[in-house]
PDB file of C-alpha atoms in Angstrom:
ATOM      1  CA  ALA A  85     -14.647  17.315  37.663  1.00 47.00           C
ATOM      2  CA  ARG A  86     -15.286  15.040  34.883  1.00 51.00           C
ATOM      3  CA  ALA A  87     -14.307  17.503  32.495  1.00 47.00           C
ATOM      4  CA  SER A  88     -10.671  18.087  34.537  1.00 52.00           C
ATOM      5  CA  LEU A  89      -9.878  14.560  34.978  1.00 54.00           C
ATOM      6  CA  ALA A  90     -11.006  14.220  31.318  1.00 53.00           C
ATOM      7  CA  ILE A  91      -8.112  17.103  30.147  1.00 54.00           C
ATOM      8  CA  LEU A  92      -5.823  15.293  32.787  1.00 54.00           C
ATOM      9  CA  ARG A  93      -6.217  11.961  30.870  1.00 55.00           C
ATOM     10  CA  ALA A  94      -5.773  12.885  27.285  1.00 53.00           C
ATOM     11  CA  ALA A  95      -2.627  15.375  28.839  1.00 54.00           C
ATOM     12  CA  GLY A  96      -1.532  12.358  30.499  1.00 53.00           C
ATOM     13  CA  ASP A  97      -1.962  10.253  27.172  1.00 47.00           C
ATOM     14  CA  TYR A  98       0.054  13.001  24.795  1.00 43.00           C
ATOM     15  CA  VAL A  99       1.901  15.798  26.675  1.00 48.00           C
ATOM     16  CA  ASP A 100       5.433  15.333  28.535  1.00 51.00           C
ATOM     17  CA  PRO A 101       4.896  17.601  31.483  1.00 51.00           C
ATOM     18  CA  ASN A 102       9.036  18.389  31.684  1.00 53.00           C
ATOM     19  CA  SER A 103       8.247  19.732  27.978  1.00 55.00           C
ATOM     20  CA  MET A 104       4.524  21.353  27.612  1.00 56.00           C
ATOM     21  CA  PRO A 105       4.458  24.933  27.511  1.00 58.00           C
ATOM     22  CA  SER A 106       4.619  27.243  30.813  1.00 60.00           C
ATOM     23  CA  ARG A 107       0.936  28.190  30.016  1.00 55.00           C
ATOM     24  CA  LEU A 108      -0.242  24.777  29.204  1.00 53.00           C
ATOM     25  CA  ARG A 109       1.565  23.739  32.693  1.00 57.00           C
ATOM     26  CA  GLY A 110      -0.730  26.110  34.826  1.00 57.00           C
ATOM     27  CA  LEU A 111      -4.128  25.299  33.347  1.00 53.00           C
ATOM     28  CA  LEU A 112      -3.460  21.333  33.329  1.00 58.00           C
ATOM     29  CA  ALA A 113      -2.566  22.118  37.196  1.00 57.00           C
ATOM     30  CA  THR A 114      -5.434  24.472  37.807  1.00 57.00           C
ATOM     31  CA  ALA A 115      -7.372  20.924  36.177  1.00 57.00           C
ATOM     32  CA  ALA A 116      -5.586  18.735  38.346  1.00 54.00           C
ATOM     33  CA  LYS A 117      -6.580  21.229  41.677  1.00 56.00           C
ATOM     34  CA  GLU A 118     -10.164  20.584  40.755  1.00 54.00           C
ATOM     35  CA  ALA A 119     -10.728  17.393  39.860  1.00 53.00           C
ATOM     36  CA  SER A 120     -12.088  14.437  42.049  1.00 49.00           C
ATOM     37  CA  VAL A 121     -12.738  11.344  42.827  1.00 44.00           C
ATOM     38  CA  GLY A 122     -15.798   9.579  44.805  1.00 42.00           C
ATOM     39  CA  ALA A 123     -14.217   7.399  47.839  1.00 38.00           C
ATOM     40  CA  SER A 124     -15.643   4.039  46.772  1.00 39.00           C
ATOM     41  CA  ALA A 125     -13.916   2.495  43.649  1.00 39.00           C
ATOM     42  CA  GLY A 126     -16.460   1.100  42.614  1.00 42.00           C
ATOM     43  CA  SER A 127     -17.963  -2.862  42.232  1.00 40.00           C
ATOM     44  CA  ALA A 128     -16.340  -3.592  38.975  1.00 43.00           C
ATOM     45  CA  ASN A 129     -12.424  -3.689  38.306  1.00 47.00           C
ATOM     46  CA  GLN A 130     -12.224  -1.609  35.602  1.00 49.00           C
ATOM     47  CA  SER A 131     -13.972   1.201  37.061  1.00 78.00           C
ATOM     48  CA  GLY A 132     -11.785   1.227  40.142  1.00 86.00           C
ATOM     49  CA  GLU A 133      -8.837   0.767  38.391  1.00 89.00           C
ATOM     50  CA  ARG A 134     -10.226   4.161  36.082  1.00 88.00           C
ATOM     51  CA  GLN A 135     -10.540   5.838  39.684  1.00 89.00           C
ATOM     52  CA  ALA A 136      -6.939   4.702  40.426  1.00 92.00           C
ATOM     53  CA  ASP A 137      -5.410   5.806  37.500  1.00 90.00           C
ATOM     54  CA  ASP A 138      -7.539   9.250  37.796  1.00 87.00           C
ATOM     55  CA  GLN A 139      -5.498   9.987  40.896  1.00 90.00           C
ATOM     56  CA  HIS A 140      -2.665   9.171  39.825  1.00 91.00           C
ATOM     57  CA  VAL A 141      -2.467  11.797  36.632  1.00 87.00           C
ATOM     58  CA  ARG A 142      -3.377  14.333  39.510  1.00 88.00           C
ATOM     59  CA  ALA A 143      -0.599  13.478  41.604  1.00 91.00           C
ATOM     60  CA  VAL A 144       2.004  13.970  38.566  1.00 88.00           C
ATOM     61  CA  PHE A 145       0.643  17.441  37.187  1.00 85.00           C
ATOM     62  CA  LEU A 146       0.518  18.643  41.112  1.00 88.00           C
ATOM     63  CA  ALA A 147       3.451  17.787  42.463  1.00 90.00           C
ATOM     64  CA  ARG A 148       5.075  18.918  38.957  1.00 84.00           C
ATOM     65  CA  THR A 149       4.232  22.793  40.006  1.00 84.00           C
ATOM     66  CA  GLY A 150       5.154  21.418  43.408  1.00 89.00           C
ATOM     67  CA  ASP A 151       1.932  20.939  44.807  1.00 92.00           C
ATOM     68  CA  PHE A 152       3.341  18.211  47.054  1.00 95.00           C
ATOM     69  CA  THR A 153       0.442  18.035  49.990  1.00 96.00           C
ATOM     70  CA  ARG A 154      -2.123  18.222  47.042  1.00 94.00           C
ATOM     71  CA  ALA A 155      -0.133  15.345  45.401  1.00 95.00           C
ATOM     72  CA  LEU A 156       0.550  13.059  48.021  1.00 97.00           C
ATOM     73  CA  GLU A 157      -3.289  13.251  48.600  1.00 96.00           C
ATOM     74  CA  ALA A 158      -3.751  12.375  45.784  1.00 95.00           C
ATOM     75  CA  GLU A 159      -1.463   9.145  45.394  1.00 96.00           C
ATOM     76  CA  GLY A 160      -2.011   8.269  48.650  1.00 97.00           C
ATOM     77  CA  ASP A 161      -5.749   7.840  47.179  1.00 95.00           C
ATOM     78  CA  ALA A 162      -4.137   5.706  44.795  1.00 96.00           C
ATOM     79  CA  VAL A 163      -2.871   3.444  46.714  1.00 97.00           C
ATOM     80  CA  ARG A 164      -5.907   2.490  48.534  1.00 96.00           C
ATOM     81  CA  LEU A 165      -7.622   2.194  45.436  1.00 95.00           C
ATOM     82  CA  TYR A 166      -5.285  -0.209  44.266  1.00 96.00           C
ATOM     83  CA  ARG A 167      -4.986  -2.090  47.431  1.00 96.00           C
ATOM     84  CA  ARG A 168      -8.591  -2.584  47.110  1.00 94.00           C
ATOM     85  CA  LEU A 169      -8.177  -4.448  43.633  1.00 94.00           C
ATOM     86  CA  LEU A 170      -5.493  -5.914  44.724  1.00 94.00           C
ATOM     87  CA  GLU A 171      -7.529  -8.503  47.060  1.00 91.00           C
ATOM     88  CA  HIS A 172      -9.487  -9.388  44.074  1.00 89.00           C
ATOM     89  CA  ASP A 173      -6.472  -9.440  41.700  1.00 90.00           C
ATOM     90  CA  PRO A 174      -3.421  -9.443  42.421  1.00 89.00           C
ATOM     91  CA  LEU A 175      -0.679 -10.424  39.781  1.00 86.00           C
ATOM     92  CA  ARG A 176      -2.704  -7.971  37.968  1.00 89.00           C
ATOM     93  CA  PHE A 177      -2.824  -4.806  40.280  1.00 95.00           C
ATOM     94  CA  LYS A 178       0.508  -5.468  42.285  1.00 96.00           C
ATOM     95  CA  ALA A 179       2.991  -4.075  39.836  1.00 96.00           C
ATOM     96  CA  LYS A 180       0.511  -1.148  39.386  1.00 95.00           C
ATOM     97  CA  LEU A 181       0.305  -1.030  44.060  1.00 97.00           C
ATOM     98  CA  ALA A 182       4.409  -1.228  43.806  1.00 97.00           C
ATOM     99  CA  GLU A 183       4.508   1.877  41.441  1.00 97.00           C
ATOM    100  CA  ARG A 184       1.783   4.128  43.729  1.00 97.00           C
ATOM    101  CA  LEU A 185       3.975   3.445  47.228  1.00 98.00           C
ATOM    102  CA  ASN A 186       6.738   4.174  45.604  1.00 97.00           C
ATOM    103  CA  ASN A 187       5.315   7.001  44.065  1.00 97.00           C
ATOM    104  CA  VAL A 188       3.937   8.162  48.014  1.00 98.00           C
ATOM    105  CA  ALA A 189       7.746   7.906  49.604  1.00 98.00           C
ATOM    106  CA  ASN A 190       8.858   9.921  47.243  1.00 97.00           C
ATOM    107  CA  ARG A 191       5.781  12.504  47.918  1.00 97.00           C
ATOM    108  CA  LEU A 192       6.099  12.296  51.870  1.00 98.00           C
ATOM    109  CA  ALA A 193      10.425  13.385  50.794  1.00 97.00           C
ATOM    110  CA  ASP A 194       9.342  15.803  49.512  1.00 96.00           C
ATOM    111  CA  LEU A 195       7.276  17.337  51.964  1.00 97.00           C
ATOM    112  CA  GLY A 196      10.254  16.312  54.174  1.00 97.00           C
ATOM    113  CA  ARG A 197       8.700  13.426  56.525  1.00 97.00           C
ATOM    114  CA  ARG A 198      11.630  11.581  55.760  1.00 97.00           C
ATOM    115  CA  ASP A 199      10.408   9.349  58.397  1.00 97.00           C
ATOM    116  CA  ASP A 200       7.251   8.322  57.470  1.00 98.00           C
ATOM    117  CA  ALA A 201       8.855   7.679  53.566  1.00 98.00           C
ATOM    118  CA  LEU A 202      10.606   4.666  54.770  1.00 98.00           C
ATOM    119  CA  ALA A 203       7.727   2.432  55.330  1.00 98.00           C
ATOM    120  CA  PRO A 204       6.193   2.792  51.806  1.00 98.00           C
ATOM    121  CA  SER A 205       9.277   2.489  50.331  1.00 98.00           C
ATOM    122  CA  LYS A 206       9.995  -0.687  51.379  1.00 98.00           C
ATOM    123  CA  GLU A 207       7.087  -2.405  51.280  1.00 98.00           C
ATOM    124  CA  ALA A 208       7.370  -1.464  47.167  1.00 98.00           C
ATOM    125  CA  VAL A 209      10.532  -3.310  47.047  1.00 98.00           C
ATOM    126  CA  ALA A 210       8.818  -6.295  48.518  1.00 98.00           C
ATOM    127  CA  LEU A 211       6.155  -6.531  45.912  1.00 98.00           C
ATOM    128  CA  TRP A 212       8.392  -5.983  43.217  1.00 98.00           C
ATOM    129  CA  ARG A 213      10.810  -8.557  45.083  1.00 98.00           C
ATOM    130  CA  GLU A 214       7.302 -11.221  44.924  1.00 97.00           C
ATOM    131  CA  LEU A 215       6.466 -10.447  41.009  1.00 97.00           C
ATOM    132  CA  VAL A 216      10.001 -10.847  40.026  1.00 97.00           C
ATOM    133  CA  ALA A 217      10.015 -14.132  42.492  1.00 97.00           C
ATOM    134  CA  ILE A 218       6.330 -15.199  39.742  1.00 94.00           C
ATOM    135  CA  ASP A 219       8.054 -13.312  36.798  1.00 94.00           C
ATOM    136  CA  PRO A 220      11.476 -12.214  36.318  1.00 93.00           C
ATOM    137  CA  PRO A 221      11.659 -10.040  33.206  1.00 91.00           C
ATOM    138  CA  PRO A 222       9.247  -7.930  32.740  1.00 93.00           C
ATOM    139  CA  HIS A 223       9.774  -6.774  37.139  1.00 95.00           C
ATOM    140  CA  LEU A 224      13.771  -6.724  37.259  1.00 95.00           C
ATOM    141  CA  ASP A 225      13.442  -2.648  36.045  1.00 95.00           C
ATOM    142  CA  GLY A 226      10.411  -2.195  38.662  1.00 96.00           C
ATOM    143  CA  LEU A 227      12.722  -3.861  41.589  1.00 97.00           C
ATOM    144  CA  ALA A 228      15.528  -2.066  40.659  1.00 97.00           C
ATOM    145  CA  THR A 229      14.266   1.659  40.253  1.00 96.00           C
ATOM    146  CA  ALA A 230      12.414   0.729  43.896  1.00 98.00           C
ATOM    147  CA  LEU A 231      15.534  -0.438  45.537  1.00 98.00           C
ATOM    148  CA  SER A 232      17.358   2.660  44.195  1.00 96.00           C
ATOM    149  CA  ASN A 233      14.738   4.836  46.537  1.00 96.00           C
ATOM    150  CA  LEU A 234      14.555   3.166  49.098  1.00 97.00           C
ATOM    151  CA  SER A 235      18.582   3.591  49.342  1.00 97.00           C
ATOM    152  CA  ALA A 236      17.503   7.204  49.059  1.00 95.00           C
ATOM    153  CA  ARG A 237      15.136   7.249  51.088  1.00 97.00           C
ATOM    154  CA  LEU A 238      17.707   4.929  53.911  1.00 97.00           C
ATOM    155  CA  PHE A 239      20.761   7.442  53.240  1.00 95.00           C
ATOM    156  CA  ALA A 240      18.243  10.572  54.132  1.00 94.00           C
ATOM    157  CA  LEU A 241      17.504   8.584  57.563  1.00 96.00           C
ATOM    158  CA  GLY A 242      21.532   8.148  57.770  1.00 94.00           C
ATOM    159  CA  GLN A 243      21.019   4.603  57.236  1.00 96.00           C
ATOM    160  CA  SER A 244      24.607   4.668  55.087  1.00 95.00           C
ATOM    161  CA  GLU A 245      25.411   0.806  55.461  1.00 95.00           C
ATOM    162  CA  GLU A 246      21.849  -0.201  54.600  1.00 96.00           C
ATOM    163  CA  GLY A 247      21.933   2.328  51.608  1.00 96.00           C
ATOM    164  CA  VAL A 248      25.100   1.538  50.148  1.00 97.00           C
ATOM    165  CA  ALA A 249      23.878  -2.236  50.231  1.00 97.00           C
ATOM    166  CA  THR A 250      20.789  -1.614  49.136  1.00 97.00           C
ATOM    167  CA  ALA A 251      22.349   0.557  45.542  1.00 97.00           C
ATOM    168  CA  VAL A 252      24.447  -2.164  45.275  1.00 97.00           C
ATOM    169  CA  GLU A 253      21.705  -4.990  44.654  1.00 97.00           C
ATOM    170  CA  ALA A 254      19.942  -1.882  42.867  1.00 97.00           C
ATOM    171  CA  VAL A 255      23.004  -2.279  40.013  1.00 97.00           C
ATOM    172  CA  GLY A 256      23.420  -5.526  40.395  1.00 96.00           C
ATOM    173  CA  ILE A 257      19.906  -5.576  38.504  1.00 96.00           C
ATOM    174  CA  TYR A 258      20.861  -3.561  36.388  1.00 96.00           C
ATOM    175  CA  ARG A 259      24.309  -5.053  34.915  1.00 94.00           C
ATOM    176  CA  ARG A 260      21.498  -8.555  34.558  1.00 93.00           C
ATOM    177  CA  MET A 261      19.379  -6.306  32.593  1.00 92.00           C
ATOM    178  CA  VAL A 262      22.414  -5.206  30.420  1.00 92.00           C
ATOM    179  CA  THR A 263      23.791  -8.162  30.291  1.00 90.00           C
ATOM    180  CA  ALA A 264      19.989  -9.823  28.198  1.00 89.00           C
ATOM    181  CA  ASN A 265      19.097  -7.148  26.664  1.00 85.00           C
ATOM    182  CA  GLY A 266      22.408  -5.361  25.743  1.00 76.00           C
ATOM    183  CA  ASP A 267      21.668  -1.198  25.662  1.00 78.00           C
ATOM    184  CA  LEU A 268      18.042  -2.034  27.711  1.00 80.00           C
ATOM    185  CA  GLY A 269      19.103  -0.173  30.911  1.00 86.00           C
ATOM    186  CA  ARG A 270      22.384   1.165  29.813  1.00 92.00           C
ATOM    187  CA  PRO A 271      21.175   4.511  30.821  1.00 93.00           C
ATOM    188  CA  GLN A 272      19.501   3.291  34.070  1.00 94.00           C
ATOM    189  CA  LEU A 273      23.482   0.939  35.403  1.00 95.00           C
ATOM    190  CA  ALA A 274      25.068   4.405  34.538  1.00 95.00           C
ATOM    191  CA  TYR A 275      22.611   6.472  36.589  1.00 94.00           C
ATOM    192  CA  SER A 276      23.061   4.352  39.449  1.00 95.00           C
ATOM    193  CA  LEU A 277      26.614   3.756  39.135  1.00 95.00           C
ATOM    194  CA  SER A 278      26.907   7.540  39.392  1.00 94.00           C
ATOM    195  CA  MET A 279      24.765   7.616  42.534  1.00 94.00           C
ATOM    196  CA  LEU A 280      26.591   4.456  44.279  1.00 95.00           C
ATOM    197  CA  ALA A 281      30.225   6.453  43.236  1.00 94.00           C
ATOM    198  CA  ASN A 282      28.804   8.822  45.144  1.00 91.00           C
ATOM    199  CA  TRP A 283      27.728   7.072  48.443  1.00 92.00           C
ATOM    200  CA  GLN A 284      30.520   5.249  48.336  1.00 94.00           C
ATOM    201  CA  SER A 285      32.955   8.034  48.650  1.00 92.00           C
ATOM    202  CA  SER A 286      30.223   9.811  51.141  1.00 91.00           C
ATOM    203  CA  ILE A 287      31.698   7.117  53.542  1.00 93.00           C
ATOM    204  CA  GLY A 288      34.806   6.622  53.042  1.00 93.00           C
ATOM    205  CA  ARG A 289      34.930   4.038  50.803  1.00 94.00           C
ATOM    206  CA  PHE A 290      37.274   5.706  48.256  1.00 92.00           C
ATOM    207  CA  GLU A 291      38.632   2.792  46.328  1.00 93.00           C
ATOM    208  CA  ASP A 292      35.313   1.686  45.305  1.00 94.00           C
ATOM    209  CA  ALA A 293      33.777   5.230  44.626  1.00 94.00           C
ATOM    210  CA  LEU A 294      36.727   4.919  42.004  1.00 93.00           C
ATOM    211  CA  SER A 295      35.785   2.111  40.248  1.00 94.00           C
ATOM    212  CA  SER A 296      31.537   3.180  40.520  1.00 95.00           C
ATOM    213  CA  SER A 297      32.724   6.446  38.992  1.00 93.00           C
ATOM    214  CA  SER A 298      34.855   4.984  36.202  1.00 94.00           C
ATOM    215  CA  GLU A 299      32.900   2.752  35.458  1.00 94.00           C
ATOM    216  CA  SER A 300      29.769   4.928  35.306  1.00 95.00           C
ATOM    217  CA  THR A 301      32.034   7.567  33.546  1.00 94.00           C
ATOM    218  CA  ASN A 302      33.104   4.380  30.616  1.00 93.00           C
ATOM    219  CA  LEU A 303      28.948   3.691  30.155  1.00 94.00           C
ATOM    220  CA  TYR A 304      27.890   6.993  29.248  1.00 94.00           C
ATOM    221  CA  ARG A 305      30.618   8.053  27.151  1.00 94.00           C
ATOM    222  CA  GLN A 306      29.238   4.786  25.073  1.00 92.00           C
ATOM    223  CA  LEU A 307      25.626   6.816  25.687  1.00 93.00           C
ATOM    224  CA  VAL A 308      26.874  10.053  23.857  1.00 94.00           C
ATOM    225  CA  ALA A 309      28.300   8.470  21.398  1.00 93.00           C
ATOM    226  CA  LYS A 310      24.132   7.571  19.940  1.00 91.00           C
ATOM    227  CA  ASP A 311      23.118  10.483  21.694  1.00 90.00           C
ATOM    228  CA  ARG A 312      24.935  13.365  22.592  1.00 91.00           C
ATOM    229  CA  ASP A 313      22.213  16.204  23.365  1.00 91.00           C
ATOM    230  CA  ARG A 314      20.554  13.726  25.839  1.00 90.00           C
ATOM    231  CA  TYR A 315      23.712  12.656  27.696  1.00 90.00           C
ATOM    232  CA  GLN A 316      26.617  15.009  27.782  1.00 91.00           C
ATOM    233  CA  PRO A 317      25.178  16.823  30.766  1.00 91.00           C
ATOM    234  CA  SER A 318      25.115  13.134  33.155  1.00 90.00           C
ATOM    235  CA  LEU A 319      28.574  12.608  31.125  1.00 89.00           C
ATOM    236  CA  ALA A 320      29.864  15.885  32.362  1.00 89.00           C
ATOM    237  CA  ALA A 321      28.620  15.022  36.005  1.00 88.00           C
ATOM    238  CA  THR A 322      30.061  11.991  35.972  1.00 86.00           C
ATOM    239  CA  LEU A 323      32.984  13.085  35.051  1.00 87.00           C
ATOM    240  CA  THR A 324      33.413  15.403  37.456  1.00 83.00           C
ATOM    241  CA  GLY A 325      32.242  12.726  40.572  1.00 77.00           C
ATOM    242  CA  LEU A 326      35.609  11.066  38.792  1.00 77.00           C
ATOM    243  CA  ALA A 327      38.487  13.677  39.098  1.00 76.00           C
ATOM    244  CA  ARG A 328      36.668  13.696  42.650  1.00 73.00           C
ATOM    245  CA  ASP A 329      37.026  10.300  43.669  1.00 68.00           C
ATOM    246  CA  LEU A 330      41.309  10.844  41.722  1.00 69.00           C
TER     247      LEU A 330
END
């Protein structure tokens, strides 16, 4: 188990799971299934943090191979470990806990457990709000991401109006980031506007959807001018949405 975790940690540091060869992906998936950690977080924060991070690394590779059940178990273990760590150092570990709760919500959604996915998604948003209230700049992106995920969870449950409102809040945060930092946050803003347009259109807010689609298209055009290969597919998808909303 220790050897498997060492392999996964090294891969997490140096390998992009999205671009790795299929054979390497298979080997890492096997290592992820074999790896395990003790139930106790240990007495030292560093030990508990390493165990929590190990579980998260396992969860990432298990999810990449479609093993969402084991991925959920691993991410759930990470959440439990971070809850313990939070008792000793809230400021240090609150962001990590919020990130892992988002992942738990995503894995539950992957397994079709939409109702169960809502609670961890809402808790993640609440934790990010607490962090933003203390120190906004480094935590705004985390809050916007959590809000975007929550909006998806709400739409999956048919709570469309609340889903749109949540997505609008996420877009507003990304606007703040772009205003303050230029290109930082621009891709996220473009994507969030594109998703918002889809949801606005689905509930009959066609004028709002057109406005969101137009802004997303303009942003993607700017991004394509700097990195065509990376953003051209997103621009094409957004243009399809824009044509729908016209």
